[in-house]
PDB file of C-alpha atoms in Angstrom:
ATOM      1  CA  UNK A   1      -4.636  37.081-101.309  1.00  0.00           C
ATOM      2  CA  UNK A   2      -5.112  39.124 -98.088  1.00  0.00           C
ATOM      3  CA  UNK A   3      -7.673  36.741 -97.420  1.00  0.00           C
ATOM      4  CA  UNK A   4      -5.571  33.701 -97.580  1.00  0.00           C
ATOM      5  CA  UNK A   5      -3.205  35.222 -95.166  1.00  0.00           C
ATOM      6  CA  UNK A   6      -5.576  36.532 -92.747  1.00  0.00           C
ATOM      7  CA  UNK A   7      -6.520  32.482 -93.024  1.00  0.00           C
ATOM      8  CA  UNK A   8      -3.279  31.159 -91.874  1.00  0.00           C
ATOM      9  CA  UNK A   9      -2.174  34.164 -90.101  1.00  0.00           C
ATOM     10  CA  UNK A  10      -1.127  31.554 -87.362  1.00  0.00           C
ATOM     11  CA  UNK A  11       0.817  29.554 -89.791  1.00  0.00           C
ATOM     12  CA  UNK A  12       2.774  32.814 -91.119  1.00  0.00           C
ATOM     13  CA  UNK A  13       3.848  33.661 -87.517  1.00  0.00           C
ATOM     14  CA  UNK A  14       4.727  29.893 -86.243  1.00  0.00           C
ATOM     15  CA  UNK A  15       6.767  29.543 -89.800  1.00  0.00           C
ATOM     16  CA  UNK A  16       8.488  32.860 -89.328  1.00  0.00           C
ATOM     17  CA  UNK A  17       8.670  31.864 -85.272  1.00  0.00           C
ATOM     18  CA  UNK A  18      10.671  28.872 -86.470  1.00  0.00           C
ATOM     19  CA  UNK A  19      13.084  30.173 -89.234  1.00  0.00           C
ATOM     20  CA  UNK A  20      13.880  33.276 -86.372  1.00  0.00           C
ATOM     21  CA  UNK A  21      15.097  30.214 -84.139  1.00  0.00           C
ATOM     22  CA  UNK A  22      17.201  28.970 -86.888  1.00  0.00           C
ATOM     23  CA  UNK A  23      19.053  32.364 -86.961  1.00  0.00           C
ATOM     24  CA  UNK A  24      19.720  32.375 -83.692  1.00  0.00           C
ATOM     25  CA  UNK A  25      21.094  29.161 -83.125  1.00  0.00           C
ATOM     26  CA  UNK A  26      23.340  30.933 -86.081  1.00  0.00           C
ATOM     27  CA  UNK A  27      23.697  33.855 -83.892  1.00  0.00           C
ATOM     28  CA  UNK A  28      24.919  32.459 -80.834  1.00  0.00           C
ATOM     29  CA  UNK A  29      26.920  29.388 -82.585  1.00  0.00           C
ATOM     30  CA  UNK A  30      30.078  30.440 -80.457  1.00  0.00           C
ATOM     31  CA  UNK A  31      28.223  30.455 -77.256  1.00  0.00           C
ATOM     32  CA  UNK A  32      26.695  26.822 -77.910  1.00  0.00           C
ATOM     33  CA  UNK A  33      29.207  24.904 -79.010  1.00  0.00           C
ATOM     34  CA  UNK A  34      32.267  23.973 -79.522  1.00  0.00           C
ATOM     35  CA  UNK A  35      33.753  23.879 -82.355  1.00  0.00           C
ATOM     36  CA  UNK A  36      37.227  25.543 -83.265  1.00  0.00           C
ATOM     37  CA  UNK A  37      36.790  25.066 -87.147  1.00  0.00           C
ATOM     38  CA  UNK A  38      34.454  28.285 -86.770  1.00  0.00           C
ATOM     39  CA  UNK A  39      37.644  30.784 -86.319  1.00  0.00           C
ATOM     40  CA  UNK A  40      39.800  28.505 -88.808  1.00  0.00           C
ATOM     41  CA  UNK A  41      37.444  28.688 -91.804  1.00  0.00           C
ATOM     42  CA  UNK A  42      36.833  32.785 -91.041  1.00  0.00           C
ATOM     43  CA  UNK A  43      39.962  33.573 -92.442  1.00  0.00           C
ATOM     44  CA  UNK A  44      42.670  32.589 -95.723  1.00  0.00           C
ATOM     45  CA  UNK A  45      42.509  28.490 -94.525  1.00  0.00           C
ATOM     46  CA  UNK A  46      43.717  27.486 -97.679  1.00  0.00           C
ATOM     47  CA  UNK A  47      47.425  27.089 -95.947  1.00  0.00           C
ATOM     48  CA  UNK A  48      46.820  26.832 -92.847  1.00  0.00           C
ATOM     49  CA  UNK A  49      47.408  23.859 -91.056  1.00  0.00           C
ATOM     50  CA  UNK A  50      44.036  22.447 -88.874  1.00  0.00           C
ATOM     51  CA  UNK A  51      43.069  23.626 -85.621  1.00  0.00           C
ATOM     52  CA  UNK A  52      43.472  21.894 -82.388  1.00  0.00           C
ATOM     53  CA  UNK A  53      40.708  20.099 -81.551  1.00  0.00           C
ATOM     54  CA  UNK A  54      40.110  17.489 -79.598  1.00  0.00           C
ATOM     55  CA  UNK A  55      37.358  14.546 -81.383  1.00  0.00           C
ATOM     56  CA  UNK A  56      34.751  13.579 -78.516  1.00  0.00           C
ATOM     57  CA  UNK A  57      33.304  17.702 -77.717  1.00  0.00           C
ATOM     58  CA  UNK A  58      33.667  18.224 -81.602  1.00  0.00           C
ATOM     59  CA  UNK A  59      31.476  15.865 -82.483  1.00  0.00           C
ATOM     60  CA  UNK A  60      28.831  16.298 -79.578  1.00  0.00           C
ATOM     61  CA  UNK A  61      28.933  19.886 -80.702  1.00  0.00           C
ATOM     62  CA  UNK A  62      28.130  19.345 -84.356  1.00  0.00           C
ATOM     63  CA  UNK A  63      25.628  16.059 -83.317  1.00  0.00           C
ATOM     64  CA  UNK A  64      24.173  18.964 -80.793  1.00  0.00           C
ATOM     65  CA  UNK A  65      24.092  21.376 -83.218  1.00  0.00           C
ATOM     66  CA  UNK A  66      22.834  19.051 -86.028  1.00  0.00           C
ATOM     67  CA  UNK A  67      20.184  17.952 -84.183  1.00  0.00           C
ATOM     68  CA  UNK A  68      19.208  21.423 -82.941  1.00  0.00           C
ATOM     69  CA  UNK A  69      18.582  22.545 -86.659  1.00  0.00           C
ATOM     70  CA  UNK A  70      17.072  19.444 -87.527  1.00  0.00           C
ATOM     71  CA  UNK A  71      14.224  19.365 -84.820  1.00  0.00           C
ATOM     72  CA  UNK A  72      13.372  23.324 -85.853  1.00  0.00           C
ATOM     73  CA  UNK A  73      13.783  22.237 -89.502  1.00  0.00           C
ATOM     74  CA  UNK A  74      11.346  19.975 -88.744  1.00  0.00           C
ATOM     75  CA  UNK A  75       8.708  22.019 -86.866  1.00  0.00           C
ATOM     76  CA  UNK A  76       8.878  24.090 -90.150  1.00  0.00           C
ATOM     77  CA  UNK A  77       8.049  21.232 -92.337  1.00  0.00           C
ATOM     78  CA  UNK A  78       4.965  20.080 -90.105  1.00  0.00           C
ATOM     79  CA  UNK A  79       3.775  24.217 -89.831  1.00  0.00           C
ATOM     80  CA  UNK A  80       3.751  24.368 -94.173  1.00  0.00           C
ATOM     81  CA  UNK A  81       2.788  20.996 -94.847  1.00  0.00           C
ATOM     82  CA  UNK A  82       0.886  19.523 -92.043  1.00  0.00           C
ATOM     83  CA  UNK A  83       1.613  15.809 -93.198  1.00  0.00           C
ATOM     84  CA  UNK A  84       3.253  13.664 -90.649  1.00  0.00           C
ATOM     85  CA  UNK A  85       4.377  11.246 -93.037  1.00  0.00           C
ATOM     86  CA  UNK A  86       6.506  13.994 -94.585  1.00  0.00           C
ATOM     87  CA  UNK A  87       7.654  14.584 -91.260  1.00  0.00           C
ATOM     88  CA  UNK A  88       8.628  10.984 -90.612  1.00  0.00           C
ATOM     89  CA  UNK A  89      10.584  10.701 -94.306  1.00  0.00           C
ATOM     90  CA  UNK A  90      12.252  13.763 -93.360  1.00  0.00           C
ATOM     91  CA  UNK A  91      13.585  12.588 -89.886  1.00  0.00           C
ATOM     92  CA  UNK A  92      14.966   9.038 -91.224  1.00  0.00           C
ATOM     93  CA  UNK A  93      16.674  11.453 -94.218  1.00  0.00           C
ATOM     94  CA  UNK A  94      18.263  13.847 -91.544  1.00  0.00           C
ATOM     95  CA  UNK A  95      19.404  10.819 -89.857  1.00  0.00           C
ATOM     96  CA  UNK A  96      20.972   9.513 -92.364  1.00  0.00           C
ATOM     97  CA  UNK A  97      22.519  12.787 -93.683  1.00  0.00           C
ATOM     98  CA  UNK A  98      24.023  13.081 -90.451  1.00  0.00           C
ATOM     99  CA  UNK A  99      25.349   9.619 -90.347  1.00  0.00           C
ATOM    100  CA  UNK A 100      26.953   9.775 -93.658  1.00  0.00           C
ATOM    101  CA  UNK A 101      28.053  13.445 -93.259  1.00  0.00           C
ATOM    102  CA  UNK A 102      29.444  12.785 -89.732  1.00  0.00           C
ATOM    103  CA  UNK A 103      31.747  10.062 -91.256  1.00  0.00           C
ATOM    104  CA  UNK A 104      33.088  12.100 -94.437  1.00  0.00           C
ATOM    105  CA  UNK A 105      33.895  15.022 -91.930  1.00  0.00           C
ATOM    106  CA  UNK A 106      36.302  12.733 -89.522  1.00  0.00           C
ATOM    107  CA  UNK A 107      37.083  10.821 -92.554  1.00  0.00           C
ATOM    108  CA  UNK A 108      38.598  13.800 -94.546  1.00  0.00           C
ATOM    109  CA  UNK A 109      39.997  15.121 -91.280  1.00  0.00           C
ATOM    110  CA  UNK A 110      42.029  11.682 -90.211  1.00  0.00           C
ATOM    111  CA  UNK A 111      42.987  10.828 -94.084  1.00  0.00           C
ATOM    112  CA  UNK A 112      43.535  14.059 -95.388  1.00  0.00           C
ATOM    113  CA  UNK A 113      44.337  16.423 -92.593  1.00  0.00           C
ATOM    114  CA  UNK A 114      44.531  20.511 -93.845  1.00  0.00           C
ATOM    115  CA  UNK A 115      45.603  19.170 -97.619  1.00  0.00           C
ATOM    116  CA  UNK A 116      41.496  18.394 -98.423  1.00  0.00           C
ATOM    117  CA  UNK A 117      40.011  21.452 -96.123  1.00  0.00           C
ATOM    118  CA  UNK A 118      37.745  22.600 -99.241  1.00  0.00           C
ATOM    119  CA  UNK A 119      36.119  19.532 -98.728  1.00  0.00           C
ATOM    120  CA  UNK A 120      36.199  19.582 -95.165  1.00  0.00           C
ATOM    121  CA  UNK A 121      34.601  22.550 -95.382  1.00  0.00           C
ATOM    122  CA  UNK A 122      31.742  21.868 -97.442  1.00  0.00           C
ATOM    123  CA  UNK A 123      30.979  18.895 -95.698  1.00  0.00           C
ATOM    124  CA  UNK A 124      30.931  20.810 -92.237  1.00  0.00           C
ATOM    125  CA  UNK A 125      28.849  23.418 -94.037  1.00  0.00           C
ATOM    126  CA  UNK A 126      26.422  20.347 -94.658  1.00  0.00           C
ATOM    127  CA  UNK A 127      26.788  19.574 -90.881  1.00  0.00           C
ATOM    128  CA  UNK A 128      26.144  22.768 -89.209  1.00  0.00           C
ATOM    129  CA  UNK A 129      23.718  25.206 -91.337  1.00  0.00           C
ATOM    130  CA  UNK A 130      19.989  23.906 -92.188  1.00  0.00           C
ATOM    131  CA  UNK A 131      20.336  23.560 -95.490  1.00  0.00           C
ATOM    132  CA  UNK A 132      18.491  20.068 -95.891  1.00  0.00           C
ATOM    133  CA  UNK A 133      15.292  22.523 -95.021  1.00  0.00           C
ATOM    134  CA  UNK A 134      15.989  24.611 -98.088  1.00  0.00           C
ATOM    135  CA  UNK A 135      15.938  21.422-100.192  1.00  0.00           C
ATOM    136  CA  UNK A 136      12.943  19.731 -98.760  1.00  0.00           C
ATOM    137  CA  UNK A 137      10.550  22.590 -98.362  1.00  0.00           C
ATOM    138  CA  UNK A 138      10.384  23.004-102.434  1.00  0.00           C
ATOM    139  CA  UNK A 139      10.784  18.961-102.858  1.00  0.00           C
ATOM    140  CA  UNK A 140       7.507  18.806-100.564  1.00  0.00           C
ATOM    141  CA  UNK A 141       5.604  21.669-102.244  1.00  0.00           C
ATOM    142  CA  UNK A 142       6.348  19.741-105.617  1.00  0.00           C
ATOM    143  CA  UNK A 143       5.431  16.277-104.842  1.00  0.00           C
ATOM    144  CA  UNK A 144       2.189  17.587-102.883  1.00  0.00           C
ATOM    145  CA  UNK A 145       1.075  19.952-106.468  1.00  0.00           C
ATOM    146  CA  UNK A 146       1.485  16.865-108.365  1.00  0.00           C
ATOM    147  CA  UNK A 147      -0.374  14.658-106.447  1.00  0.00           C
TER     148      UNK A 147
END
């Protein structure tokens, strides 16, 4: 076992390299963008009404944001798997994640306003935290043991 690690000692460190830059673009969300559904859903939004916001900087923020976590998320998949074909299948999914995703969020927001904000929330969840990465990384490992 010690071995093995000593073998891809520079795999360990770029993997755990990577997931430390997903925490910190958790870290310092309120420093890179905007995005004033952070404060609402901190506290009791159940009956609240929305937040101001205004469309055009929210949705650069969460395309910025999006696309942050996906380009990291990616980097991780190429470190453990080193199969750009993976890599490629995984970039057309994230892109169309984010264009289905991106239209439920504004969709819920315009058509349902603060009486849907479970939903909104779980679809901004989608939006803004890697968790595609969490889903692919034991996909990947699957398909490539069963090959």
């Amino acid at each position: 076992m010690l071995k093995k690690i000593l073998k891809y000692k520079i795999r360990f460190l770029l993997g755990g390299l990577l997931v430390f830059l997903l925490v910190l673009v958790r870290v310092f969300e309120k420093d890179l963008f905007y995005d004033p559904f952070l404060i609402y859903f901190e506290g009791d939004f159940k009956n609240l009404p929305l937040p101001a916001y205004h469309p055009v900087p929210l949705f650069l923020g969460l395309m910025f944001r999006y696309g942050l976590n996906m380009v990291i998320s990616l980097a991780l998949l190429y470190v453990l798997f080193r199969k750009i074909d993976m890599v490629k299948f995984s970039f057309f999914l994230y892109i169309l994640f984010f264009v289905v995703l991106i239209i439920g969020f504004f969709g819920v927001i315009y058509l349902y306003g603060a009486q849907n904000n479970l939903m909104l929330f779980y679809v901004r969840r989608f939006l803004i935290q890697p968790l595609f990465v969490l889903l692919f990384i034991p996909g990947f490992y699957y398909q490539s043991k069963n090959k």
